[in-house]
């Protein structure tokens, strides 16, 4: 899972460097490009991610949203920097979605293209076959990845052994290719080719796409296994394959058509295509699972509306399936494959999202190192500035490909950025509007019990977004039903910028008198917001709830966009639409469906 994306980069990286025709195919250029690939893998992956960034974990969790939450904690007292940081985090998450579309498309398409080498007659079937394979993968998501996941490790291990072996065969034939480890060759290539180097770097960068997965999947496997796997298996196998492709090109320049597949003996071409296709499906699965995880975290942190979420494992809470995200991503992939038609064309759309995410990761890491770990400024600037300079050069190189295909991922990222920012600001605007008309719960109860209404048996749980505020559902219940339950619990759910909050810190209880309690439930962005389970902990605070006699009251507000202060009218309409179509809070909070009462009201923003 972790290395599926970066592990399949040899399928297309060197092919794109030389296939574009910017660089003549001679010994000096081949060794210079290999030197650039070697040092890019070493600096960007080994030093930046494995050594530095993986130390910036949020209680063991990694990834854009976890890093955003961690850096946000460090900047609580610096609101301007925190605002800039939030925009960086939203941009990084939006770019991840763009990357999540291109990765399955280019990976599977580049693998299936190997069939064209077996027989050119299969060329018309490459795109349809790619779409069929991806459809099968997305159709299986609703069954969960647990069973299939058991096969991922062994198959990926076979993949790395195979690509390392295929490269080693050619290195033995042309051992002089190992001179490419000399950084002087990379520098010489850059100085000799000038602006051409700048263009070529965009293709060289394809060798490190997928490096973000090392950090993003840290919470699933831990830092140590990821580091050991990288240095013991993945890094050596990748280097052997890249250097093997270089040796092949030194010996047979005509192999530039597809140096990866031509490494293998002709009799093993079809098995290699099958293995590569399987490996790219695994790489795609990692991207899909990552998209589900990021979406779940974004919902918990308040950047996306609630969505229907299906848990596919009773043991692992992280294994979720979001139907809307699943099929929206597949639709975007179909559009990408049909629009670009080949892995070479898709490569133009690939790098810009990844490089932008890497730059933002480096910037957010600076805030963590400087303001959370309190390292000296010179050390923070030196450590992150070194990586930032390299990544900015790669970003500028990939920016040259915006009009060749980069616009596609930028368009996806722009749409997601607008949606996330609109939802975040819309929720804040709605909360402010509700707060203006709100009545404090203590004052309200004091007034009610001057002339108390009829009390009925059972417990009423009123969900409220703001602590200490009278829920609209309570006022509507009193207005229309003119009764109050024997026990009343006013619950506010708080999601925090930490991955996990234990049961010992889950409940915060305040007695309001008259058998009424104010309860605040605390969840991390990786916790499952199960309200009934959390309320069962109230018995330790002396509050007894009978499940069969407990009713849950929710306020369902209808948002009415109006011209005036706040967001632009079209954004308010977008927010109103998302708010209306968001999955029911009852499902998201795991409330029992047969004991829910929803009372609505209209709110102008």
mmCIF file with all atom_site columns, C-alpha atoms in Angstrom, residues 23 26-36 39 179-198 201:
data_model
loop_
_atom_site.group_PDB
_atom_site.id
_atom_site.type_symbol
_atom_site.label_atom_id
_atom_site.label_alt_id
_atom_site.label_comp_id
_atom_site.label_asym_id
_atom_site.label_entity_id
_atom_site.label_seq_id
_atom_site.pdbx_PDB_ins_code
_atom_site.Cartn_x
_atom_site.Cartn_y
_atom_site.Cartn_z
_atom_site.occupancy
_atom_site.B_iso_or_equiv
_atom_site.pdbx_formal_charge
_atom_site.auth_seq_id
_atom_site.auth_comp_id
_atom_site.auth_asym_id
_atom_site.auth_atom_id
_atom_site.pdbx_PDB_model_num
ATOM 1  C CA . UNK A 1 23  ? 17.532 15.522 -24.854 1.00 0.00 ? 23  UNK A CA 1
ATOM 2  C CA . UNK A 1 26  ? 23.915 9.714  -25.835 1.00 0.00 ? 26  UNK A CA 1
ATOM 3  C CA . UNK A 1 27  ? 26.080 8.370  -22.997 1.00 0.00 ? 27  UNK A CA 1
ATOM 4  C CA . UNK A 1 28  ? 26.673 11.717 -21.266 1.00 0.00 ? 28  UNK A CA 1
ATOM 5  C CA . UNK A 1 29  ? 22.962 12.579 -21.239 1.00 0.00 ? 29  UNK A CA 1
ATOM 6  C CA . UNK A 1 30  ? 21.878 9.112  -20.063 1.00 0.00 ? 30  UNK A CA 1
ATOM 7  C CA . UNK A 1 31  ? 24.322 9.203  -17.148 1.00 0.00 ? 31  UNK A CA 1
ATOM 8  C CA . UNK A 1 32  ? 23.373 12.810 -16.346 1.00 0.00 ? 32  UNK A CA 1
ATOM 9  C CA . UNK A 1 33  ? 19.647 11.998 -16.223 1.00 0.00 ? 33  UNK A CA 1
ATOM 10 C CA . UNK A 1 34  ? 20.276 8.899  -14.089 1.00 0.00 ? 34  UNK A CA 1
ATOM 11 C CA . UNK A 1 35  ? 22.329 11.029 -11.708 1.00 0.00 ? 35  UNK A CA 1
ATOM 12 C CA . UNK A 1 36  ? 19.414 13.469 -11.418 1.00 0.00 ? 36  UNK A CA 1
ATOM 13 C CA . UNK A 1 39  ? 19.875 12.295 -6.180  1.00 0.00 ? 39  UNK A CA 1
ATOM 14 C CA . UNK A 1 179 ? 29.101 6.235  -12.590 1.00 0.00 ? 179 UNK A CA 1
ATOM 15 C CA . UNK A 1 180 ? 25.743 8.020  -12.530 1.00 0.00 ? 180 UNK A CA 1
ATOM 16 C CA . UNK A 1 181 ? 25.869 8.014  -8.723  1.00 0.00 ? 181 UNK A CA 1
ATOM 17 C CA . UNK A 1 182 ? 28.448 10.800 -9.041  1.00 0.00 ? 182 UNK A CA 1
ATOM 18 C CA . UNK A 1 183 ? 26.567 14.082 -8.310  1.00 0.00 ? 183 UNK A CA 1
ATOM 19 C CA . UNK A 1 184 ? 29.022 15.865 -10.599 1.00 0.00 ? 184 UNK A CA 1
ATOM 20 C CA . UNK A 1 185 ? 27.330 14.257 -13.611 1.00 0.00 ? 185 UNK A CA 1
ATOM 21 C CA . UNK A 1 186 ? 23.959 15.748 -12.630 1.00 0.00 ? 186 UNK A CA 1
ATOM 22 C CA . UNK A 1 187 ? 25.578 19.164 -12.181 1.00 0.00 ? 187 UNK A CA 1
ATOM 23 C CA . UNK A 1 188 ? 27.418 18.841 -15.491 1.00 0.00 ? 188 UNK A CA 1
ATOM 24 C CA . UNK A 1 189 ? 24.175 17.933 -17.282 1.00 0.00 ? 189 UNK A CA 1
ATOM 25 C CA . UNK A 1 190 ? 22.408 20.953 -15.771 1.00 0.00 ? 190 UNK A CA 1
ATOM 26 C CA . UNK A 1 191 ? 25.186 23.371 -16.728 1.00 0.00 ? 191 UNK A CA 1
ATOM 27 C CA . UNK A 1 192 ? 25.542 21.936 -20.238 1.00 0.00 ? 192 UNK A CA 1
ATOM 28 C CA . UNK A 1 193 ? 21.855 21.971 -21.173 1.00 0.00 ? 193 UNK A CA 1
ATOM 29 C CA . UNK A 1 194 ? 20.676 25.177 -19.491 1.00 0.00 ? 194 UNK A CA 1
ATOM 30 C CA . UNK A 1 195 ? 16.941 25.754 -19.906 1.00 0.00 ? 195 UNK A CA 1
ATOM 31 C CA . UNK A 1 196 ? 16.463 22.229 -21.298 1.00 0.00 ? 196 UNK A CA 1
ATOM 32 C CA . UNK A 1 197 ? 17.354 20.899 -17.834 1.00 0.00 ? 197 UNK A CA 1
ATOM 33 C CA . UNK A 1 198 ? 14.521 22.963 -16.433 1.00 0.00 ? 198 UNK A CA 1
ATOM 34 C CA . UNK A 1 201 ? 13.172 18.096 -14.437 1.00 0.00 ? 201 UNK A CA 1
#
